[in-house]
Coordinates of C-alpha atoms in Angstrom, one line a residue:
Chain A
M1 CA 24.5 -27.2 4.7
H2 CA 25.7 -27.3 1.2
F3 CA 26.6 -23.7 0.3
D4 CA 30.3 -24.1 -0.3
W5 CA 29.8 -22.8 -3.8
V6 CA 28.4 -19.6 -2.4
D7 CA 31.4 -19.2 -0.2
R8 CA 33.7 -19.6 -3.2
L9 CA 31.9 -16.8 -5.2
D10 CA 33.7 -13.7 -6.1
A11 CA 31.6 -11.1 -4.3
E12 CA 31.6 -7.8 -2.4
R13 CA 30.1 -9.3 0.7
K14 CA 28.4 -12.5 1.8
T15 CA 26.1 -12.9 4.7
D16 CA 24.7 -16.0 6.4
T17 CA 21.1 -15.1 7.0
D18 CA 18.6 -16.7 9.3
Y19 CA 16.1 -18.7 7.3
G20 CA 13.5 -18.5 10.0
K21 CA 13.5 -14.7 9.8
T22 CA 14.2 -13.9 6.1
G23 CA 13.5 -17.1 4.2
S24 CA 17.0 -17.1 2.7
Y25 CA 20.1 -19.0 3.8
R26 CA 22.7 -16.9 2.1
E27 CA 22.8 -13.4 0.8
V28 CA 25.5 -12.3 -1.6
F29 CA 26.1 -8.7 -2.4
L30 CA 27.6 -8.4 -5.8
R31 CA 29.1 -5.7 -8.1
T32 CA 27.6 -5.6 -11.5
D33 CA 30.7 -7.1 -13.1
Q34 CA 30.5 -10.1 -10.7
L35 CA 26.8 -10.9 -11.4
E36 CA 27.2 -13.0 -14.5
A37 CA 29.8 -15.3 -13.1
A38 CA 27.7 -15.8 -9.9
A39 CA 24.6 -16.5 -12.0
Q40 CA 26.7 -19.1 -14.0
S41 CA 27.8 -20.7 -10.8
A42 CA 24.2 -20.9 -9.6
W43 CA 23.3 -22.6 -12.8
D44 CA 26.2 -25.1 -12.6
E45 CA 25.2 -26.0 -9.1
G46 CA 21.7 -27.0 -10.2
Y47 CA 19.9 -23.8 -9.1
F48 CA 16.9 -22.2 -10.8
L49 CA 15.9 -18.6 -10.8
E50 CA 12.8 -17.9 -8.7
D51 CA 12.3 -14.3 -9.5
V52 CA 14.0 -10.9 -9.9
S53 CA 12.8 -8.1 -7.7
V54 CA 13.9 -4.5 -7.4
V55 CA 13.8 -2.4 -4.2
D56 CA 14.1 1.4 -4.6
V57 CA 16.2 2.8 -1.8
Q58 CA 18.1 6.1 -1.1
E59 CA 21.4 4.6 -2.4
G60 CA 19.9 3.4 -5.7
F61 CA 18.0 0.5 -7.1
L62 CA 18.7 -2.8 -5.3
V63 CA 18.2 -5.6 -7.8
V64 CA 17.4 -8.9 -5.9
Y65 CA 17.7 -12.3 -7.4
H66 CA 16.3 -15.4 -5.6
F67 CA 17.6 -18.8 -6.5
D68 CA 16.5 -22.2 -5.2
S69 CA 17.4 -25.8 -6.1
W70 CA 15.3 -29.0 -6.7
E71 CA 17.8 -31.4 -5.1
R72 CA 19.1 -29.3 -2.3
P73 CA 16.4 -26.9 -1.4
G74 CA 17.6 -23.7 0.3
R75 CA 17.2 -20.2 -1.0
V76 CA 20.2 -18.1 -2.0
T77 CA 19.8 -14.4 -2.7
F78 CA 22.0 -12.3 -4.9
K79 CA 21.8 -8.5 -4.6
V80 CA 23.2 -5.8 -6.9
L81 CA 23.0 -2.1 -6.1
V82 CA 23.0 0.3 -9.1
P83 CA 22.7 4.2 -8.9
H84 CA 19.5 5.9 -9.8
D85 CA 21.0 8.1 -12.5
N86 CA 22.6 5.1 -14.4
P87 CA 20.7 1.9 -13.5
R88 CA 22.5 -0.6 -15.7
V89 CA 22.8 -4.3 -14.8
P90 CA 24.1 -7.0 -17.1
T91 CA 21.4 -9.5 -18.1
I92 CA 21.5 -13.1 -16.9
S93 CA 18.9 -14.2 -19.5
G94 CA 21.7 -15.9 -21.5
I95 CA 22.1 -18.3 -18.6
H96 CA 18.7 -18.5 -16.9
S97 CA 16.3 -18.0 -19.9
G98 CA 13.4 -17.3 -17.5
A99 CA 15.2 -14.1 -16.4
A100 CA 14.2 -12.5 -19.7
W101 CA 10.7 -11.9 -18.6
H102 CA 11.6 -11.0 -15.0
E103 CA 14.0 -8.4 -16.3
R104 CA 11.4 -6.9 -18.7
E105 CA 9.1 -6.6 -15.8
S106 CA 11.7 -4.8 -13.7
F107 CA 12.4 -2.5 -16.6
D108 CA 8.7 -1.8 -16.8
F109 CA 8.3 -0.9 -13.1
F110 CA 11.6 0.7 -12.3
G111 CA 13.4 1.5 -15.6
V112 CA 16.4 -0.6 -14.7
I113 CA 18.2 -1.4 -17.9
F114 CA 19.5 -4.9 -18.4
E115 CA 22.4 -4.7 -20.7
G116 CA 22.6 -7.4 -23.4
H117 CA 19.0 -8.3 -23.0
P118 CA 17.7 -9.8 -26.3
D119 CA 14.5 -7.8 -26.3
L120 CA 14.0 -5.3 -23.5
K121 CA 10.5 -4.0 -24.3
P122 CA 7.5 -3.5 -22.0
L123 CA 5.9 -6.7 -20.7
L124 CA 3.1 -5.8 -18.3
L125 CA 2.6 -2.1 -19.0
P126 CA 1.5 -0.3 -22.1
E127 CA 4.4 0.5 -24.5
D128 CA 3.7 4.2 -24.5
L129 CA 3.2 4.7 -20.7
G130 CA 6.3 6.9 -20.3
F131 CA 7.0 6.5 -16.6
H132 CA 8.0 3.7 -14.2
P133 CA 5.2 3.4 -11.6
L134 CA 7.2 1.7 -8.7
V135 CA 9.9 4.3 -8.6
K136 CA 9.5 6.2 -5.3
K137 CA 9.6 9.9 -4.8
P138 CA 13.1 10.9 -3.4
E139 CA 11.6 11.9 -0.1
D140 CA 9.9 8.6 0.3
R141 CA 13.0 6.5 -0.1
A142 CA 14.4 4.7 2.9
P143 CA 18.1 4.1 3.5
L144 CA 19.3 0.6 2.6
Q145 CA 20.8 0.2 6.1
G146 CA 18.5 -2.1 8.2
L147 CA 16.0 -2.5 5.3
A148 CA 17.7 -5.4 3.7
A149 CA 20.1 -7.7 5.4
V150 CA 22.9 -7.0 2.8
A151 CA 24.8 -4.8 5.2
G152 CA 24.1 -7.0 8.1
D153 CA 27.7 -7.9 8.9
S154 CA 29.2 -4.6 8.1
K155 CA 31.1 -2.6 10.7
E156 CA 28.5 0.2 10.7
A157 CA 25.7 -2.2 11.3
K158 CA 27.4 -3.7 14.3
E159 CA 28.1 -0.3 15.7
A160 CA 24.5 0.7 15.2
K161 CA 23.3 -2.4 16.9
E162 CA 25.6 -1.9 19.8
A163 CA 24.5 1.7 20.1
E164 CA 20.9 0.5 20.2
A165 CA 21.6 -2.1 22.8
V166 CA 23.2 0.5 25.0
K167 CA 20.1 2.8 24.6
A168 CA 17.6 0.0 25.2
P169 CA 17.5 -0.3 29.0
Chain B
M1 CA -3.2 11.6 -39.1
R2 CA -1.5 11.1 -42.5
P3 CA -2.8 8.3 -44.7
E4 CA 0.4 6.2 -44.4
E5 CA 0.3 6.5 -40.6
A6 CA -3.3 5.3 -40.5
F7 CA -2.3 2.4 -42.6
R8 CA 0.5 1.6 -40.2
T9 CA -2.0 1.5 -37.3
L10 CA -4.3 -0.8 -39.3
S11 CA -1.4 -3.2 -40.2
G12 CA -0.7 -4.1 -36.6
D13 CA 0.5 -2.6 -33.3
F14 CA 3.6 -2.3 -31.3
Y15 CA 3.9 -6.1 -30.7
T16 CA 3.2 -7.4 -34.2
R17 CA 5.5 -4.8 -35.6
S18 CA 8.3 -5.7 -33.2
L19 CA 8.2 -9.3 -34.4
Q20 CA 11.1 -9.0 -36.8
P21 CA 10.6 -10.5 -40.3
G22 CA 11.6 -14.2 -40.4
P23 CA 13.9 -16.1 -42.8
T24 CA 11.1 -16.7 -45.3
E25 CA 8.4 -14.3 -46.5
D26 CA 5.9 -17.0 -46.9
T27 CA 4.6 -16.7 -43.3
L28 CA 1.5 -15.2 -41.7
I29 CA 1.3 -13.2 -38.5
L30 CA -1.7 -14.2 -36.5
N31 CA -3.0 -12.8 -33.2
M32 CA -4.4 -15.5 -30.9
G33 CA -6.2 -13.6 -28.2
P34 CA -6.6 -11.5 -26.2
Q35 CA -10.2 -12.6 -26.7
H36 CA -9.6 -16.1 -27.9
P37 CA -11.5 -18.6 -25.7
S38 CA -8.6 -21.0 -25.3
T39 CA -6.3 -18.3 -23.9
H40 CA -8.3 -18.3 -20.6
G41 CA -9.0 -14.7 -19.9
V42 CA -7.0 -12.1 -21.7
L43 CA -3.7 -13.6 -22.9
R44 CA -2.6 -12.7 -26.3
I45 CA -0.1 -14.6 -28.4
V46 CA 1.4 -13.2 -31.6
L47 CA 2.1 -16.1 -33.8
E48 CA 4.1 -16.4 -37.0
L49 CA 2.7 -19.3 -38.9
D50 CA 4.0 -21.3 -41.8
G51 CA 0.9 -23.0 -43.0
E52 CA -0.5 -24.5 -39.8
Y53 CA 2.9 -24.8 -38.2
I54 CA 4.2 -22.2 -35.7
V55 CA 7.5 -20.6 -36.6
R56 CA 7.4 -18.2 -33.7
A57 CA 5.1 -17.5 -30.8
E58 CA 5.3 -14.5 -28.5
P59 CA 3.0 -14.1 -25.6
V60 CA 1.9 -10.5 -25.0
L61 CA 0.9 -9.9 -21.4
G62 CA -0.6 -7.1 -19.4
Y63 CA -4.2 -6.9 -20.5
I64 CA -5.4 -7.5 -17.0
H65 CA -2.5 -5.9 -15.1
R66 CA -3.9 -4.3 -12.0
M67 CA -0.6 -3.2 -10.3
H68 CA -1.0 -5.3 -7.2
E69 CA 2.6 -4.6 -6.2
K70 CA 2.0 -0.8 -6.2
M71 CA -1.2 -1.3 -4.2
G72 CA 0.9 -3.1 -1.6
E73 CA 2.9 0.1 -1.1
V74 CA -0.1 2.3 -0.6
K75 CA -2.2 0.1 1.7
T76 CA -1.4 -1.1 5.2
F77 CA -0.3 -4.7 5.8
A78 CA -3.8 -5.7 6.8
Q79 CA -5.5 -3.7 4.1
Y80 CA -3.5 -5.5 1.5
L81 CA -5.0 -8.9 2.5
P82 CA -8.1 -8.9 0.3
N83 CA -5.8 -8.3 -2.8
M84 CA -4.4 -11.7 -2.3
G85 CA -7.7 -13.5 -3.1
R86 CA -7.7 -11.7 -6.4
V87 CA -4.2 -12.3 -7.7
D88 CA -5.1 -15.9 -8.6
Y89 CA -8.8 -16.4 -8.3
L90 CA -8.6 -20.2 -8.6
H91 CA -6.2 -20.9 -5.7
A92 CA -6.9 -17.8 -3.7
L93 CA -6.1 -19.4 -0.3
A94 CA -2.5 -20.3 -1.4
W95 CA -1.9 -16.6 -2.1
N96 CA -3.5 -15.7 1.2
W97 CA -1.1 -18.1 2.8
A98 CA 2.0 -16.8 1.0
Y99 CA 1.4 -13.2 2.0
V100 CA 0.3 -14.0 5.5
G101 CA 3.3 -16.3 5.9
A102 CA 5.7 -13.6 4.8
V103 CA 4.2 -11.1 7.2
E104 CA 4.4 -13.7 10.0
K105 CA 8.0 -14.4 9.2
L106 CA 8.9 -10.7 9.1
C107 CA 7.2 -9.9 12.4
G108 CA 7.9 -13.2 14.2
I109 CA 4.1 -13.9 14.7
E110 CA 3.2 -17.5 15.8
V111 CA 0.2 -19.3 14.4
S112 CA -2.2 -21.3 16.6
E113 CA -2.0 -25.0 16.1
R114 CA -5.7 -25.4 15.2
A115 CA -5.4 -22.6 12.6
E116 CA -2.5 -24.4 10.9
Y117 CA -4.6 -27.5 10.4
I118 CA -7.6 -25.4 9.2
R119 CA -5.2 -23.7 6.8
V120 CA -4.0 -27.0 5.4
I121 CA -7.6 -28.3 5.0
T122 CA -9.0 -25.3 3.3
A123 CA -6.0 -24.7 1.1
E124 CA -6.0 -28.3 -0.1
M125 CA -9.8 -28.1 -0.8
N126 CA -9.1 -24.9 -2.8
R127 CA -6.3 -26.8 -4.7
I128 CA -8.8 -29.4 -5.7
S129 CA -11.4 -26.8 -6.8
S130 CA -8.7 -25.1 -8.9
H131 CA -7.8 -28.4 -10.5
F132 CA -11.5 -29.0 -11.3
V133 CA -11.7 -25.7 -13.2
W134 CA -8.4 -26.5 -15.0
W135 CA -9.7 -30.0 -15.9
G136 CA -13.0 -28.8 -17.3
A137 CA -11.6 -25.9 -19.2
Y138 CA -8.7 -27.9 -20.6
L139 CA -11.1 -30.5 -22.0
L140 CA -13.3 -27.7 -23.4
D141 CA -10.2 -26.4 -25.2
L142 CA -9.7 -29.9 -26.7
G143 CA -13.3 -30.1 -27.8
A144 CA -14.9 -32.1 -25.0
F145 CA -17.9 -30.2 -23.6
T146 CA -19.4 -32.6 -21.1
P147 CA -16.5 -33.0 -18.5
I148 CA -16.8 -29.3 -17.3
M149 CA -20.4 -30.1 -16.2
Y150 CA -19.2 -32.9 -14.0
A151 CA -16.3 -30.8 -12.7
F152 CA -18.6 -27.9 -11.8
D153 CA -21.1 -30.2 -10.2
D154 CA -18.4 -31.5 -7.8
R155 CA -16.9 -28.1 -7.4
E156 CA -20.2 -26.7 -6.3
W157 CA -20.3 -29.0 -3.3
L158 CA -16.8 -27.9 -2.4
L159 CA -17.6 -24.2 -2.7
D160 CA -20.6 -24.6 -0.5
L161 CA -18.4 -26.1 2.2
L162 CA -15.7 -23.4 1.9
Q163 CA -18.4 -20.8 2.0
I164 CA -19.4 -22.1 5.5
V165 CA -16.0 -21.2 6.9
T166 CA -14.7 -18.4 4.7
G167 CA -17.9 -16.6 3.9
S168 CA -17.1 -16.4 0.2
R169 CA -17.0 -18.7 -2.8
L170 CA -14.1 -17.6 -4.9
T171 CA -12.0 -14.6 -3.8
Y172 CA -11.3 -15.8 -0.3
C173 CA -9.8 -13.6 2.3
Y174 CA -9.7 -16.0 5.2
F175 CA -6.2 -16.2 6.7
R176 CA -5.1 -13.6 9.2
F177 CA -1.7 -12.8 10.7
G178 CA -1.5 -15.5 13.4
G179 CA -4.4 -17.6 12.4
V180 CA -7.7 -17.6 10.4
S181 CA -10.7 -15.3 10.7
D182 CA -13.3 -17.9 11.8
D183 CA -13.4 -21.4 13.3
V184 CA -14.7 -24.4 11.4
T185 CA -18.2 -25.7 12.3
P186 CA -19.2 -29.3 13.0
E187 CA -21.3 -29.0 9.8
F188 CA -18.2 -28.2 7.8
V189 CA -16.2 -31.1 9.3
E190 CA -18.9 -33.6 8.7
G191 CA -19.7 -32.3 5.2
T192 CA -16.0 -32.4 4.2
F193 CA -15.7 -36.0 5.3
R194 CA -18.7 -36.9 3.2
W195 CA -17.4 -34.9 0.3
C196 CA -14.0 -36.7 0.4
E197 CA -15.9 -40.0 0.4
R198 CA -17.9 -38.9 -2.6
M199 CA -14.8 -37.8 -4.5
R200 CA -13.1 -41.2 -4.0
S201 CA -15.8 -42.6 -6.2
R202 CA -15.9 -39.7 -8.6
L203 CA -12.2 -39.7 -9.5
P204 CA -12.3 -43.3 -10.9
M205 CA -15.3 -42.2 -12.9
Y206 CA -13.4 -39.3 -14.3
K207 CA -10.7 -41.7 -15.3
A208 CA -13.1 -44.0 -17.1
L209 CA -14.9 -41.2 -18.7
V210 CA -12.1 -39.0 -19.8
T211 CA -8.5 -40.0 -19.0
D212 CA -8.7 -43.3 -20.9
N213 CA -10.4 -41.7 -23.8
I214 CA -8.4 -42.2 -27.0
I215 CA -9.2 -38.8 -28.4
L216 CA -7.8 -37.1 -25.3
R217 CA -4.7 -39.3 -25.5
K218 CA -4.1 -38.4 -29.1
R219 CA -4.3 -34.7 -28.3
C220 CA -2.0 -34.9 -25.3
E221 CA 0.6 -37.6 -25.7
E222 CA 3.9 -36.5 -27.1
I223 CA 2.7 -32.9 -27.3
G224 CA 4.9 -30.2 -25.7
P225 CA 7.6 -32.3 -24.1
I226 CA 9.6 -30.3 -21.5
D227 CA 13.0 -31.6 -20.6
L228 CA 14.8 -30.9 -17.4
D229 CA 17.2 -28.3 -18.9
M230 CA 14.3 -26.2 -20.2
A231 CA 12.3 -26.5 -17.0
R232 CA 15.3 -25.3 -14.9
R233 CA 16.2 -22.5 -17.3
Y234 CA 12.8 -21.0 -17.1
G235 CA 12.2 -21.8 -13.4
A236 CA 9.1 -23.9 -14.1
T237 CA 7.5 -25.3 -10.9
G238 CA 4.3 -27.1 -9.9
P239 CA 2.7 -29.8 -12.0
V240 CA 4.5 -28.4 -15.1
L241 CA 7.8 -29.4 -13.5
R242 CA 6.6 -32.6 -11.8
G243 CA 5.1 -33.7 -15.1
S244 CA 8.7 -33.9 -16.3
G245 CA 9.7 -36.2 -13.5
V246 CA 11.1 -33.9 -10.8
A247 CA 9.5 -34.5 -7.4
Y248 CA 9.9 -30.9 -6.4
D249 CA 7.0 -29.7 -4.2
V250 CA 7.4 -26.8 -1.8
R251 CA 5.2 -28.7 0.7
R252 CA 8.0 -31.3 0.9
A253 CA 11.1 -29.3 -0.1
E254 CA 10.7 -26.3 2.1
P255 CA 8.0 -27.6 4.5
Y256 CA 5.9 -24.8 5.9
S257 CA 3.1 -24.9 8.5
V258 CA 2.3 -28.6 9.5
Y259 CA 2.8 -30.3 6.1
D260 CA 5.6 -32.4 7.5
R261 CA 3.1 -34.2 9.7
F262 CA 1.1 -35.7 6.9
H263 CA 1.7 -38.7 4.6
F264 CA 1.2 -37.8 1.0
E265 CA 3.0 -38.8 -2.2
I266 CA 4.3 -36.4 -4.9
P267 CA 3.0 -37.7 -8.2
V268 CA 5.5 -37.3 -11.0
G269 CA 5.6 -37.9 -14.8
K270 CA 8.5 -39.2 -16.9
A271 CA 11.6 -37.4 -18.0
G272 CA 10.7 -35.1 -21.0
G273 CA 7.1 -35.1 -19.8
D274 CA 4.4 -34.2 -22.3
A275 CA 0.9 -32.6 -21.9
M276 CA -0.5 -36.0 -20.8
D277 CA 2.0 -36.3 -18.0
R278 CA 1.1 -32.9 -16.7
Y279 CA -2.6 -34.0 -17.0
L280 CA -2.0 -37.2 -15.0
V281 CA 0.0 -35.4 -12.3
R282 CA -2.8 -33.0 -11.6
M283 CA -5.4 -35.9 -11.5
A284 CA -3.2 -37.8 -9.1
E285 CA -2.6 -34.7 -7.0
M286 CA -6.3 -34.4 -6.3
E287 CA -6.3 -37.8 -4.7
Q288 CA -3.2 -36.8 -2.6
S289 CA -5.0 -33.6 -1.5
L290 CA -7.9 -35.8 -0.4
N291 CA -5.5 -37.8 1.7
I292 CA -4.1 -34.7 3.4
I293 CA -7.6 -33.3 4.1
E294 CA -8.8 -36.5 5.7
Q295 CA -5.7 -36.8 7.9
A296 CA -5.9 -33.2 9.0
L297 CA -9.6 -33.4 9.7
R298 CA -9.1 -36.5 11.9
R299 CA -6.3 -34.9 13.9
L300 CA -7.8 -31.4 14.1
P301 CA -6.6 -30.1 17.5
P302 CA -8.8 -28.1 19.8
G303 CA -8.0 -24.5 20.7
P304 CA -8.3 -21.0 19.4
V305 CA -8.1 -20.1 15.7
M306 CA -6.0 -17.1 16.5
H307 CA -2.7 -17.3 18.4
E308 CA -3.2 -15.5 21.8
K309 CA 0.0 -13.5 21.1
A310 CA -1.1 -12.4 17.7
P311 CA -0.9 -8.6 17.6
K312 CA -4.1 -6.6 17.5
R313 CA -2.3 -3.8 15.7
L314 CA 0.5 -4.9 13.5
K315 CA 3.8 -3.2 13.9
A316 CA 6.2 -4.5 11.4
P317 CA 10.0 -4.2 12.1
K318 CA 12.5 -3.1 9.5
G319 CA 13.7 -5.9 7.4
E320 CA 12.7 -8.3 4.7
A321 CA 11.2 -11.8 4.4
Y322 CA 10.6 -14.3 1.6
F323 CA 7.9 -16.9 2.0
A324 CA 7.0 -19.6 -0.5
V325 CA 4.0 -22.0 -0.7
E326 CA 2.9 -24.7 -3.2
G327 CA 0.0 -23.4 -5.2
A328 CA -2.1 -25.3 -7.7
R329 CA 0.2 -24.0 -10.4
G330 CA 3.5 -24.1 -8.6
K331 CA 5.7 -22.1 -6.3
I332 CA 4.1 -18.9 -5.1
G333 CA 6.5 -16.6 -3.4
V334 CA 6.1 -13.3 -1.6
H335 CA 9.1 -11.1 -1.1
L336 CA 8.3 -8.5 1.5
V337 CA 10.4 -5.5 2.5
S338 CA 9.5 -3.3 5.4
D339 CA 11.0 0.1 6.5
G340 CA 9.2 -0.1 9.8
G341 CA 6.2 2.0 8.6
K342 CA 2.5 1.1 8.5
N343 CA 2.6 0.0 4.8
P344 CA 4.9 -2.5 3.2
Y345 CA 7.9 -0.8 1.6
R346 CA 7.9 -3.2 -1.3
V347 CA 6.0 -6.4 -2.1
K348 CA 7.1 -8.6 -4.9
L349 CA 4.8 -11.4 -5.9
R350 CA 6.3 -14.5 -7.6
A351 CA 3.6 -16.0 -9.7
P352 CA 4.2 -19.6 -10.8
G353 CA 2.2 -19.2 -14.0
F354 CA 4.5 -16.3 -15.1
S355 CA 7.5 -18.6 -15.2
N356 CA 5.6 -21.5 -16.6
L357 CA 4.2 -19.4 -19.4
S358 CA 7.6 -18.0 -20.2
L359 CA 8.8 -21.3 -21.6
F360 CA 5.8 -21.4 -24.1
S361 CA 7.7 -19.5 -26.8
E362 CA 10.4 -22.1 -26.9
L363 CA 8.0 -25.0 -26.5
A364 CA 5.7 -23.9 -29.3
K365 CA 8.3 -23.7 -32.0
G366 CA 7.5 -26.0 -34.9
V367 CA 4.2 -27.4 -33.5
L368 CA 0.8 -27.3 -35.1
L369 CA -1.5 -24.5 -34.1
A370 CA -4.0 -26.9 -32.7
D371 CA -1.3 -28.6 -30.5
A372 CA -0.3 -25.2 -29.2
V373 CA -3.8 -24.9 -27.7
S374 CA -3.3 -28.2 -26.0
I375 CA 0.1 -27.1 -24.7
L376 CA -1.4 -23.8 -23.3
G377 CA -4.1 -25.7 -21.5
S378 CA -1.6 -28.2 -20.1
L379 CA 0.3 -25.3 -18.5
D380 CA -2.8 -24.4 -16.5
L381 CA -2.7 -20.6 -16.9
V382 CA -4.5 -18.1 -14.8
I383 CA -3.9 -14.8 -16.5
P384 CA -4.7 -12.4 -13.5
E385 CA -1.9 -14.2 -11.6
I386 CA 0.5 -13.8 -14.5
D387 CA -0.3 -10.1 -15.1
R388 CA -0.8 -9.3 -11.4

């Protein structure tokens, strides 16, 4: 298909994902400093932001961005992992204006701070709530491995898969 | 409380105070909502007015926030199903479908052929019933009282039909993982055919009665034009986007279920579409939905309504899935993450109204207050869906 621009992105890791299983064609694992450039490429290629989601895992907060296009439909997912003790991600609301609300919502639910956001105040929750309701207890957090396809093509994942295949029979 | 603190409370709250002073001091801060009738539920908009013109508009959300995403994490996959009918009460079956579709994708569950057709029929009927409510309520906002009576008359027939198969009239919970909960009856099939026939004569009457009305046209034409740049920046979808001339419809762009087997057109407006374009797109969409319903009814295959391999007890594997459907307001998306447990690990609901409303701030700059009401209505907002 038409994902050359994704292949050209400066990223930590890229994965071809199975649309039939995940609903996404490409997954791009980015560092926080690579996010803005990637979001800009998505805009230049005619993509729009569907939503911003956060998944709380053992390693930190996984911030997930879904992009899709009008002319060349096919979902592309960006993922950024930030630590629990310093959850800071640059905002992309300067490029995709709609991100401003999605980021405020993520700030509400998880306390992820979007640096450079024009007005990062509560959106859906009361301004004096004082906690972030979707943050999980440390003992309830699952490891990222296997949960999200980000690490799908890493060495460890392959080894784990092989080990499982050996055990299966 | 000290007197000056009491005064601070009286002179506004967190949201009015956070609206920074503008360039001139000759403006007025006005709260529209959360109990204003034209904000459809409990949307609040903090407006800065210069005379009757809007300098700034800031929607304040959350008055009907119910934490649906948190409920997803404390209920099992099946227990979460009834929540979906309550996210968007007007197009409940589309939300049913988005969630069920995400679970089916995650677990690799197949859906029986007959159930796919029944899903298409009922979801399209539900789309029309949603457009009826939008139509009646929008015209109420613009000062026309009669149309909502016509709309609710026709909608009543529709709800009676849907009640036969789903058992409820508004907050449907009808779809299941691998099919639907109950089969359609001959009474439903016959009644739906007759209802479609009736609608074919009602829609031209709607046009003669309302669409060609000069007062409506004056209230809608050239009001709230959305260009392509703005639509894409905010991620607008559904009739709001198609009103601006982009033929983007999830049923065609990312075909799910059996939508690729039916002939239907995607009505669009013109570039820089205004409130009237969005109005016309929805009116034309009702006709297209009738086409789909009739085709699906004629070709309804025999068989079970649940796939024989559908699991009795759902065991979700580790992983994630994203499933999108076309709702009455636009693209509904469910992002589901599972850690292999009995509950979803994380459910993210993408509400189309949320993105569509986010462009209102920019769109309302410099327009008359009365026109802002027309713009809000043309976005077709369902607040429970936006607040979730």
